[in-house]
CSV table of C-alpha atoms in Angstrom, one decimal:
chain,number,residue,atom,x,y,z
A,1,MET,CA,0.0,0.0,0.0
A,2,SER,CA,2.8,2.5,0.8
A,3,ARG,CA,4.3,2.0,-2.6
A,4,GLU,CA,0.9,2.7,-4.1
A,5,GLU,CA,0.9,5.9,-2.2
A,6,LEU,CA,4.3,6.8,-3.5
A,7,VAL,CA,3.1,6.1,-7.1
A,8,ALA,CA,0.0,8.3,-6.6
A,9,MET,CA,2.1,11.2,-5.2
A,10,THR,CA,4.6,10.8,-8.0
A,11,ARG,CA,1.8,10.8,-10.6
A,12,ARG,CA,0.4,14.0,-9.0
A,13,GLU,CA,3.8,15.7,-9.1
A,14,VAL,CA,4.3,14.7,-12.7
A,15,ASP,CA,0.9,16.2,-13.5
A,16,ASN,CA,1.7,19.4,-11.6
A,17,LEU,CA,5.1,19.7,-13.4
A,18,ALA,CA,3.3,19.4,-16.7
A,19,ALA,CA,0.7,21.9,-15.8
A,20,ASP,CA,3.2,24.3,-14.1
A,21,ARG,CA,1.1,24.4,-10.9
A,22,ILE,CA,1.3,23.6,-7.2
A,23,ASP,CA,-1.4,22.7,-4.7
A,24,LEU,CA,-2.2,25.7,-2.4
A,25,ALA,CA,-3.7,26.0,1.0
A,26,ASP,CA,-7.1,27.6,1.2
A,27,ASP,CA,-6.0,30.9,2.8
A,28,VAL,CA,-3.2,32.9,4.4
A,29,TYR,CA,-2.7,31.8,8.0
A,30,LYS,CA,-1.7,34.1,10.9
A,31,ILE,CA,0.0,33.2,14.2
A,32,PRO,CA,0.8,35.5,17.1
A,33,THR,CA,4.4,36.6,17.1
A,34,SER,CA,4.5,36.2,20.9
A,35,ALA,CA,4.3,32.4,20.3
A,36,TYR,CA,8.0,32.6,19.5
A,37,TYR,CA,9.2,34.1,22.7
A,38,ASP,CA,6.6,34.1,25.5
A,39,PRO,CA,8.0,31.9,28.3
A,40,ASP,CA,4.7,30.6,29.5
A,41,ARG,CA,3.8,29.5,26.0
A,42,TRP,CA,7.3,27.9,25.6
A,43,ASN,CA,6.9,25.9,28.8
A,44,LEU,CA,3.6,24.6,27.6
A,45,GLU,CA,5.3,23.5,24.3
A,46,VAL,CA,8.0,21.7,26.1
A,47,ASP,CA,5.6,19.9,28.4
A,48,ARG,CA,2.7,19.2,26.0
A,49,ILE,CA,4.7,18.4,22.9
A,50,PHE,CA,8.3,17.3,23.7
A,51,LYS,CA,7.6,15.6,27.0
A,52,ARG,CA,4.6,13.6,26.0
A,53,LEU,CA,4.9,12.7,22.3
A,54,PRO,CA,7.1,10.0,20.8
A,55,LEU,CA,10.3,11.6,19.6
A,56,ALA,CA,12.7,10.0,17.1
A,57,LEU,CA,15.8,10.1,19.1
A,58,GLY,CA,18.0,7.4,17.6
A,59,PHE,CA,18.6,5.0,14.7
A,60,SER,CA,18.3,1.3,14.6
A,61,CYS,CA,21.5,1.1,12.6
A,62,GLU,CA,23.5,2.6,15.4
A,63,LEU,CA,22.1,0.0,17.8
A,64,ARG,CA,22.6,-3.1,15.6
A,65,GLU,CA,24.0,-5.5,18.2
A,66,PRO,CA,23.0,-6.5,21.8
A,67,GLY,CA,24.9,-4.1,24.1
A,68,ASP,CA,24.9,-1.2,21.6
A,69,TYR,CA,23.8,2.0,23.4
A,70,ARG,CA,23.5,5.7,22.9
A,71,SER,CA,23.1,8.4,25.6
A,72,LEU,CA,21.9,12.0,25.1
A,73,GLU,CA,20.0,14.7,26.9
A,74,VAL,CA,16.6,15.9,25.6
A,75,CYS,CA,14.8,18.9,27.1
A,76,GLY,CA,16.6,18.4,30.4
A,77,VAL,CA,15.9,14.6,30.5
A,78,PRO,CA,18.9,12.3,30.3
A,79,VAL,CA,18.0,9.4,28.1
A,80,LEU,CA,19.8,6.1,27.6
A,81,MET,CA,18.9,3.8,24.7
A,82,ALA,CA,20.2,0.3,24.4
A,83,ARG,CA,19.6,-3.0,22.6
A,84,ASP,CA,19.2,-5.8,25.0
A,85,ILE,CA,20.3,-9.4,24.8
A,86,ASP,CA,16.9,-10.4,23.2
A,87,GLY,CA,17.4,-7.8,20.4
A,88,GLU,CA,14.8,-5.3,21.7
A,89,VAL,CA,15.7,-1.6,21.9
A,90,ARG,CA,14.8,-0.1,25.3
A,91,ALA,CA,15.1,3.4,26.7
A,92,PHE,CA,15.5,4.6,30.2
A,93,VAL,CA,15.9,7.8,32.2
A,94,ASN,CA,19.7,7.9,32.5
A,95,MET,CA,19.6,8.2,36.3
A,96,CYS,CA,20.8,5.9,39.1
A,97,SER,CA,18.1,4.7,41.5
A,98,HIS,CA,20.5,5.2,44.4
A,99,ARG,CA,21.1,9.0,44.5
A,100,GLY,CA,20.3,10.2,41.0
A,101,ALA,CA,23.7,10.2,39.3
A,102,ILE,CA,24.0,10.1,35.6
A,103,VAL,CA,24.8,6.5,34.8
A,104,VAL,CA,26.3,6.7,31.3
A,105,ASP,CA,28.1,9.7,29.8
A,106,GLU,CA,26.6,11.2,26.6
A,107,GLY,CA,27.8,9.3,23.5
A,108,GLY,CA,27.6,5.7,22.3
A,109,GLY,CA,29.3,2.4,22.4
A,110,ASN,CA,28.8,-1.3,23.4
A,111,SER,CA,28.5,-2.7,26.9
A,112,ARG,CA,27.3,-5.8,28.7
A,113,GLY,CA,25.6,-3.5,31.3
A,114,PHE,CA,25.9,-0.1,33.0
A,115,ARG,CA,27.6,0.8,36.2
A,116,CYS,CA,27.0,4.1,38.0
A,117,PRO,CA,30.3,6.1,38.3
A,118,TYR,CA,29.2,7.4,41.8
A,119,HIS,CA,28.7,4.3,43.9
A,120,ALA,CA,29.0,1.5,41.4
A,121,TRP,CA,25.4,0.3,41.4
A,122,SER,CA,25.1,-1.8,38.3
A,123,TYR,CA,22.3,-2.4,35.8
A,124,ASP,CA,21.8,-4.9,33.0
A,125,LEU,CA,20.7,-4.1,29.4
A,126,GLN,CA,17.1,-4.4,30.4
A,127,GLY,CA,17.5,-1.8,33.1
A,128,ASN,CA,17.4,-4.2,36.0
A,129,LEU,CA,19.4,-3.4,39.1
A,130,VAL,CA,21.8,-6.4,39.4
A,131,SER,CA,24.3,-5.5,42.0
A,132,ILE,CA,24.8,-3.0,44.9
A,133,PHE,CA,28.4,-2.2,45.9
A,134,ASP,CA,29.1,-3.3,49.5
A,135,SER,CA,25.6,-4.5,49.7
A,136,GLY,CA,26.2,-6.2,53.1
A,137,ASN,CA,26.8,-2.9,54.8
A,138,PHE,CA,24.3,-0.8,52.7
A,139,GLY,CA,21.3,-2.6,54.1
A,140,ASP,CA,18.3,-4.6,52.7
A,141,VAL,CA,17.0,-3.3,49.4
A,142,ASP,CA,14.6,-5.1,47.0
A,143,LYS,CA,16.6,-4.8,43.8
A,144,SER,CA,13.5,-5.5,41.7
A,145,CYS,CA,12.1,-2.2,42.8
A,146,TYR,CA,15.2,-0.1,41.9
A,147,GLY,CA,15.9,-0.7,38.2
A,148,LEU,CA,16.4,2.2,35.8
A,149,THR,CA,13.1,4.1,35.0
A,150,ALA,CA,11.9,2.8,31.6
A,151,LEU,CA,10.6,5.1,28.9
A,152,PRO,CA,8.0,4.0,26.3
A,153,THR,CA,10.1,2.9,23.3
A,154,ALA,CA,9.4,1.6,19.8
A,155,GLU,CA,11.3,0.9,16.6
A,156,ARG,CA,9.7,2.0,13.3
A,157,ALA,CA,11.2,2.7,9.9
A,158,GLY,CA,14.8,2.3,11.2
A,159,LEU,CA,14.2,5.0,13.9
A,160,VAL,CA,14.0,4.6,17.6
A,161,TRP,CA,11.1,6.5,19.1
A,162,VAL,CA,11.1,7.4,22.8
A,163,THR,CA,8.5,9.2,24.9
A,164,LEU,CA,10.1,11.2,27.8
A,165,ASN,CA,7.1,10.7,30.1
A,166,PRO,CA,7.5,7.2,31.8
A,167,SER,CA,3.8,6.9,32.3
A,168,SER,CA,2.7,8.0,28.9
A,169,ASP,CA,0.0,5.9,27.1
A,170,VAL,CA,0.3,7.7,23.7
A,171,ASP,CA,-0.3,5.2,20.9
A,172,ILE,CA,2.7,5.3,18.7
A,173,ASP,CA,0.7,4.1,15.7
A,174,LEU,CA,-1.9,6.7,16.1
A,175,PHE,CA,0.9,9.3,16.3
A,176,LEU,CA,2.6,8.1,13.2
A,177,ALA,CA,-0.7,7.8,11.2
A,178,GLY,CA,1.0,5.4,8.7
A,179,TYR,CA,3.9,7.7,8.0
A,180,ASP,CA,6.4,5.1,9.2
A,181,LYS,CA,5.4,2.9,6.2
A,182,MET,CA,6.4,5.8,3.9
A,183,LEU,CA,9.7,6.4,5.8
A,184,ASP,CA,10.5,2.7,5.3
A,185,HIS,CA,11.2,3.6,1.6
A,186,LEU,CA,14.2,5.8,2.7
A,187,GLY,CA,16.0,2.7,4.0
A,188,PHE,CA,17.2,3.9,7.3
A,189,ALA,CA,17.1,0.5,8.9
A,190,ASP,CA,20.0,-0.6,6.8
A,191,SER,CA,21.9,2.7,6.7
A,192,HIS,CA,25.1,3.7,8.4
A,193,VAL,CA,25.8,6.7,10.6
A,194,VAL,CA,28.8,8.5,9.0
A,195,GLY,CA,28.8,11.7,11.0
A,196,ARG,CA,27.0,13.9,13.5
A,197,GLN,CA,27.4,17.6,14.5
A,198,ASN,CA,25.6,20.1,16.6
A,199,LEU,CA,24.5,23.7,16.0
A,200,ASP,CA,22.9,26.3,18.3
A,201,GLY,CA,20.0,28.2,16.9
A,202,PRO,CA,17.0,30.4,17.7
A,203,ASN,CA,13.6,29.4,19.2
A,204,TRP,CA,12.9,25.9,18.1
A,205,LYS,CA,9.8,27.0,16.0
A,206,VAL,CA,11.8,29.8,14.3
A,207,ALA,CA,14.3,27.1,13.3
A,208,TYR,CA,11.7,24.5,12.3
A,209,ASP,CA,9.7,27.0,10.2
A,210,GLY,CA,12.6,27.1,7.8
A,211,TYR,CA,12.7,23.3,7.4
A,212,ARG,CA,9.1,23.2,6.3
A,213,ASP,CA,9.6,26.1,3.8
A,214,LEU,CA,11.0,26.1,0.3
A,215,TYR,CA,9.8,29.7,-0.3
A,216,HIS,CA,13.1,31.1,1.0
A,217,ILE,CA,15.5,28.8,-0.9
A,218,PRO,CA,16.3,30.9,-4.0
A,219,ILE,CA,16.6,34.0,-1.9
A,220,LEU,CA,18.4,33.1,1.3
A,221,HIS,CA,20.4,30.3,-0.3
A,222,ARG,CA,21.1,32.0,-3.6
A,223,ASN,CA,24.9,31.9,-3.0
A,224,SER,CA,24.9,28.2,-1.8
A,225,PHE,CA,22.1,26.2,-3.5
A,226,GLY,CA,21.6,28.9,-6.2
A,227,PRO,CA,18.9,31.3,-7.3
A,228,ASP,CA,17.3,28.7,-9.6
A,229,SER,CA,16.7,26.2,-6.8
A,230,ALA,CA,13.2,24.7,-6.6
A,231,TYR,CA,11.1,26.7,-4.3
A,232,GLN,CA,7.4,26.0,-5.2
A,233,PRO,CA,6.3,23.0,-3.0
A,234,ASP,CA,3.5,20.6,-2.6
A,235,TYR,CA,2.7,19.2,0.8
A,236,TYR,CA,1.5,15.7,1.8
A,237,ALA,CA,0.4,15.0,5.4
A,238,TRP,CA,0.1,11.9,7.6
A,239,GLY,CA,-1.3,13.2,10.8
A,240,SER,CA,1.1,15.9,12.0
A,241,HIS,CA,3.9,14.7,9.7
A,242,VAL,CA,4.5,16.3,6.4
A,243,ARG,CA,6.4,15.6,3.2
A,244,MET,CA,7.4,18.7,1.2
A,245,VAL,CA,8.4,18.4,-2.4
A,246,SER,CA,8.7,20.5,-5.6
A,247,PRO,CA,7.2,19.1,-8.9
A,248,THR,CA,10.5,20.0,-10.6
A,249,ARG,CA,12.2,17.1,-8.7
A,250,PHE,CA,10.1,14.7,-10.8
A,251,ALA,CA,11.5,15.5,-14.3
A,252,ARG,CA,13.2,12.1,-14.5
A,253,ALA,CA,9.9,10.3,-13.5
A,254,ALA,CA,8.1,12.4,-16.1
A,255,ASP,CA,10.3,10.9,-18.8
A,256,LEU,CA,9.7,7.3,-17.8
A,257,PRO,CA,6.7,5.0,-17.9
A,258,GLU,CA,5.3,4.3,-14.4
A,259,ASP,CA,6.4,0.7,-14.3
A,260,GLN,CA,10.0,2.0,-14.6
A,261,TRP,CA,9.8,4.3,-11.6
A,262,GLU,CA,12.4,3.4,-9.0
A,263,THR,CA,12.1,4.2,-5.4
A,264,GLU,CA,14.6,7.0,-5.7
A,265,ASP,CA,12.5,8.6,-8.5
A,266,MET,CA,9.6,8.8,-6.1
A,267,THR,CA,11.2,9.8,-2.8
A,268,PRO,CA,12.8,13.2,-3.3
A,269,GLY,CA,12.0,16.2,-1.2
A,270,ILE,CA,12.0,17.0,2.5
A,271,TRP,CA,10.4,14.5,4.9
A,272,THR,CA,9.5,16.1,8.2
A,273,ILE,CA,8.6,14.3,11.4
A,274,PHE,CA,6.6,16.3,13.9
A,275,PRO,CA,7.6,18.0,16.1
A,276,ASN,CA,11.2,18.5,15.3
A,277,ILE,CA,12.8,16.5,12.5
A,278,SER,CA,13.7,17.2,8.9
A,279,ILE,CA,15.1,14.6,6.5
A,280,ALA,CA,17.0,16.0,3.5
A,281,GLY,CA,19.7,14.9,1.2
A,282,GLY,CA,20.2,11.6,-0.6
A,283,ARG,CA,20.1,11.3,-4.3
A,284,GLY,CA,18.8,14.3,-6.1
A,285,SER,CA,19.7,16.7,-3.3
A,286,ALA,CA,22.0,19.7,-3.5
A,287,ALA,CA,24.7,17.6,-2.0
A,288,TYR,CA,24.5,14.7,-4.5
A,289,ASP,CA,27.4,14.9,-6.9
A,290,GLY,CA,26.7,11.8,-9.0
A,291,GLN,CA,29.8,10.0,-7.5
A,292,GLY,CA,27.9,7.5,-5.5
A,293,ALA,CA,25.5,7.4,-2.6
A,294,SER,CA,25.1,10.7,-0.7
A,295,PRO,CA,24.1,10.8,2.9
A,296,PHE,CA,20.8,11.8,4.2
A,297,MET,CA,20.9,14.6,6.7
A,298,ILE,CA,18.4,14.0,9.5
A,299,SER,CA,18.2,17.2,11.6
A,300,GLN,CA,16.7,17.0,15.1
A,301,MET,CA,15.7,20.4,16.6
A,302,PHE,CA,15.2,20.6,20.4
A,303,PRO,CA,14.3,23.5,22.6
A,304,GLY,CA,17.3,25.0,24.4
A,305,LYS,CA,17.4,26.3,27.9
A,306,THR,CA,15.3,29.4,27.2
A,307,PRO,CA,12.5,30.2,24.6
A,308,GLU,CA,15.1,32.0,22.5
A,309,GLU,CA,17.5,29.0,22.1
A,310,SER,CA,17.5,25.7,20.4
A,311,VAL,CA,19.9,22.9,19.7
A,312,THR,CA,20.1,21.1,16.4
A,313,ILE,CA,21.7,17.7,15.9
A,314,GLN,CA,22.6,17.0,12.3
A,315,ASN,CA,22.9,13.2,11.8
A,316,PHE,CA,24.3,11.9,8.5
A,317,LEU,CA,23.1,8.4,7.4
A,318,LEU,CA,24.5,6.7,4.3
A,319,PRO,CA,22.1,4.1,2.6
A,320,GLU,CA,25.0,1.7,1.9
A,321,GLU,CA,28.2,0.5,3.5
A,322,PRO,CA,30.6,3.5,3.8
A,323,ASN,CA,33.6,3.5,1.6
A,324,PRO,CA,36.7,4.7,3.5
A,325,ASP,CA,38.0,6.3,0.3
A,326,ASP,CA,34.9,8.6,0.4
A,327,ASP,CA,35.5,9.9,3.9
A,328,GLU,CA,36.7,13.3,2.6
A,329,ARG,CA,33.6,13.6,0.4
A,330,TYR,CA,31.3,12.8,3.4
A,331,ALA,CA,33.2,15.4,5.4
A,332,ASP,CA,32.7,18.0,2.6
A,333,ILE,CA,29.0,17.3,2.5
A,334,MET,CA,28.7,17.7,6.3
A,335,LYS,CA,30.6,21.0,6.2
A,336,MET,CA,28.4,22.3,3.4
A,337,TYR,CA,25.2,21.6,5.4
A,338,TYR,CA,26.8,23.0,8.6
A,339,ASP,CA,27.8,26.2,6.9
A,340,VAL,CA,24.6,26.7,5.1
A,341,VAL,CA,22.4,26.1,8.1
A,342,LEU,CA,24.6,28.1,10.5
A,343,ASP,CA,25.6,31.0,8.3
A,344,GLU,CA,22.3,31.4,6.3
A,345,ASP,CA,19.4,29.8,8.1
A,346,TYR,CA,20.3,30.3,11.7
A,347,TYR,CA,22.0,33.6,11.2
A,348,THR,CA,18.7,34.8,9.7
A,349,GLY,CA,16.6,33.0,12.4
A,350,LEU,CA,18.5,34.6,15.3
A,351,ARG,CA,17.8,38.0,13.7
A,352,VAL,CA,14.1,37.1,13.2
A,353,GLN,CA,14.0,36.1,16.9
A,354,ARG,CA,15.3,39.5,18.0
A,355,ALA,CA,13.0,41.4,15.7
A,356,LEU,CA,9.9,39.4,16.8
A,357,LYS,CA,10.5,40.1,20.4
A,358,THR,CA,10.2,43.9,19.8
A,359,GLY,CA,6.4,43.4,19.5
A,360,ALA,CA,6.4,45.7,16.4
A,361,LYS,CA,4.1,43.2,14.7
A,362,ASP,CA,1.5,41.2,16.6
A,363,HIS,CA,1.3,38.3,14.1
A,364,SER,CA,3.3,36.5,11.4
A,365,LEU,CA,2.0,35.2,8.1
A,366,PHE,CA,2.1,31.8,6.4
A,367,GLY,CA,1.0,32.1,2.7
A,368,ARG,CA,-1.1,29.7,0.7
A,369,ASN,CA,2.2,28.3,-0.7
A,370,GLU,CA,3.5,27.6,2.9
A,371,GLY,CA,1.1,24.8,3.8
A,372,GLY,CA,3.7,22.9,5.7
A,373,GLY,CA,4.2,25.8,8.2
A,374,GLN,CA,0.4,26.2,8.5
A,375,MET,CA,-0.1,22.6,9.4
A,376,PHE,CA,2.8,22.7,11.8
A,377,HIS,CA,1.5,25.6,13.8
A,378,LYS,CA,-2.1,24.2,13.8
A,379,TRP,CA,-0.8,21.0,15.4
A,380,VAL,CA,1.3,22.9,17.9
A,381,GLN,CA,-1.8,24.8,19.0
A,382,ALA,CA,-4.0,21.7,19.1
A,383,LEU,CA,-1.6,19.8,21.3
A,384,ILE,CA,-1.2,22.7,23.7
A,385,ASP,CA,-5.0,22.9,24.0
A,386,THR,CA,-5.4,19.1,24.5
A,387,GLU,CA,-5.4,17.4,27.9
A,388,ASP,CA,-3.6,14.1,28.4
A,389,ALA,CA,-6.8,12.1,28.6
A,390,ASP,CA,-7.8,13.4,25.2
A,391,LEU,CA,-4.5,13.1,23.4
A,392,ASN,CA,-5.0,9.7,21.7
A,393,ALA,CA,-8.4,10.9,20.5
A,394,LEU,CA,-6.8,14.0,18.9
A,395,LEU,CA,-4.2,11.9,17.2
A,396,GLU,CA,-6.9,9.5,15.8
A,397,ARG,CA,-9.2,12.2,14.4
A,398,GLY,CA,-6.5,14.7,13.4
A,399,ILE,CA,-7.0,18.4,12.8
A,400,GLU,CA,-8.4,20.5,10.1
A,401,ALA,CA,-5.6,21.0,7.6
């Protein structure tokens, strides 16, 4: 069924290319500028979006073997992901049950278990407390009650999804709305992480607005991607998740009969995962040079310590076994993306942030050609307005696009 969806979208884009048109939203959409800097609003976004929805925090391919793990901090929550001896990926709050020490430093590796660096309490790959240092003198403790705090975790489409609220009952499949079947076509489960780098940016929504927007490409990126870059997008939605693509990316498909369309002919564009991920790159991207497989850049945007800050992790996944002879090419691609985002996108975004905070304008606009941004902000508002008990119902029925 997912391939049939790809074919239908490709057919639509080929038709739009031939007719020189794009699909437009019904109207221009307004949002209050205070939504980008108001601290109370920001706290609600962190609590009602980032701390209760499944977040794509890791990749199956970096946790291939039992004992593989990765540790990172997300919105102030230290998270530890690991593949256990049965092959299941689990996630925990990275916090010792004894006195709250961080058990594993940020980063990744392989281990048979985890030992707290403070008092050497030890945990297995399933998060169970297995030993207490000097237990005879410590006193009686029921170890079964003091394992690492588990977080709801799932693997879909080669991504590891973790919910930061240990007691969350959000249905991952309702949240994904079938989008994981589409992401399967990008091949992340069999990919290889070839690089990772961090950038500091403006308010997370100022940053993310740019990732759901092609309108700025030939203007802001005229000296990098070029003034002739595709900028007129169509948008396809699965619940809160959106694929953004220009019909001009389907020129090759337009020259072929449908039965000759390859997956790469049907999957160009930007694939975004709500609330904070953008997937770009691969074949047909600005970074593809025709010399072989080009990495996807999977950007994860997280709120920073204040409403005016964010942190972006750029992850680079190659859809085939890396060639050591291509390390320099991968590094050049990573540098290109780092420089473009930092010097063009986030340079502009930080200035946007300062200007919005003046209050000179009480609202910002998203045009009919900016449907991805419209849908994003409608979902943000809907989630802020929805109580925990009604969250799965919202995910099931969706919102008005």
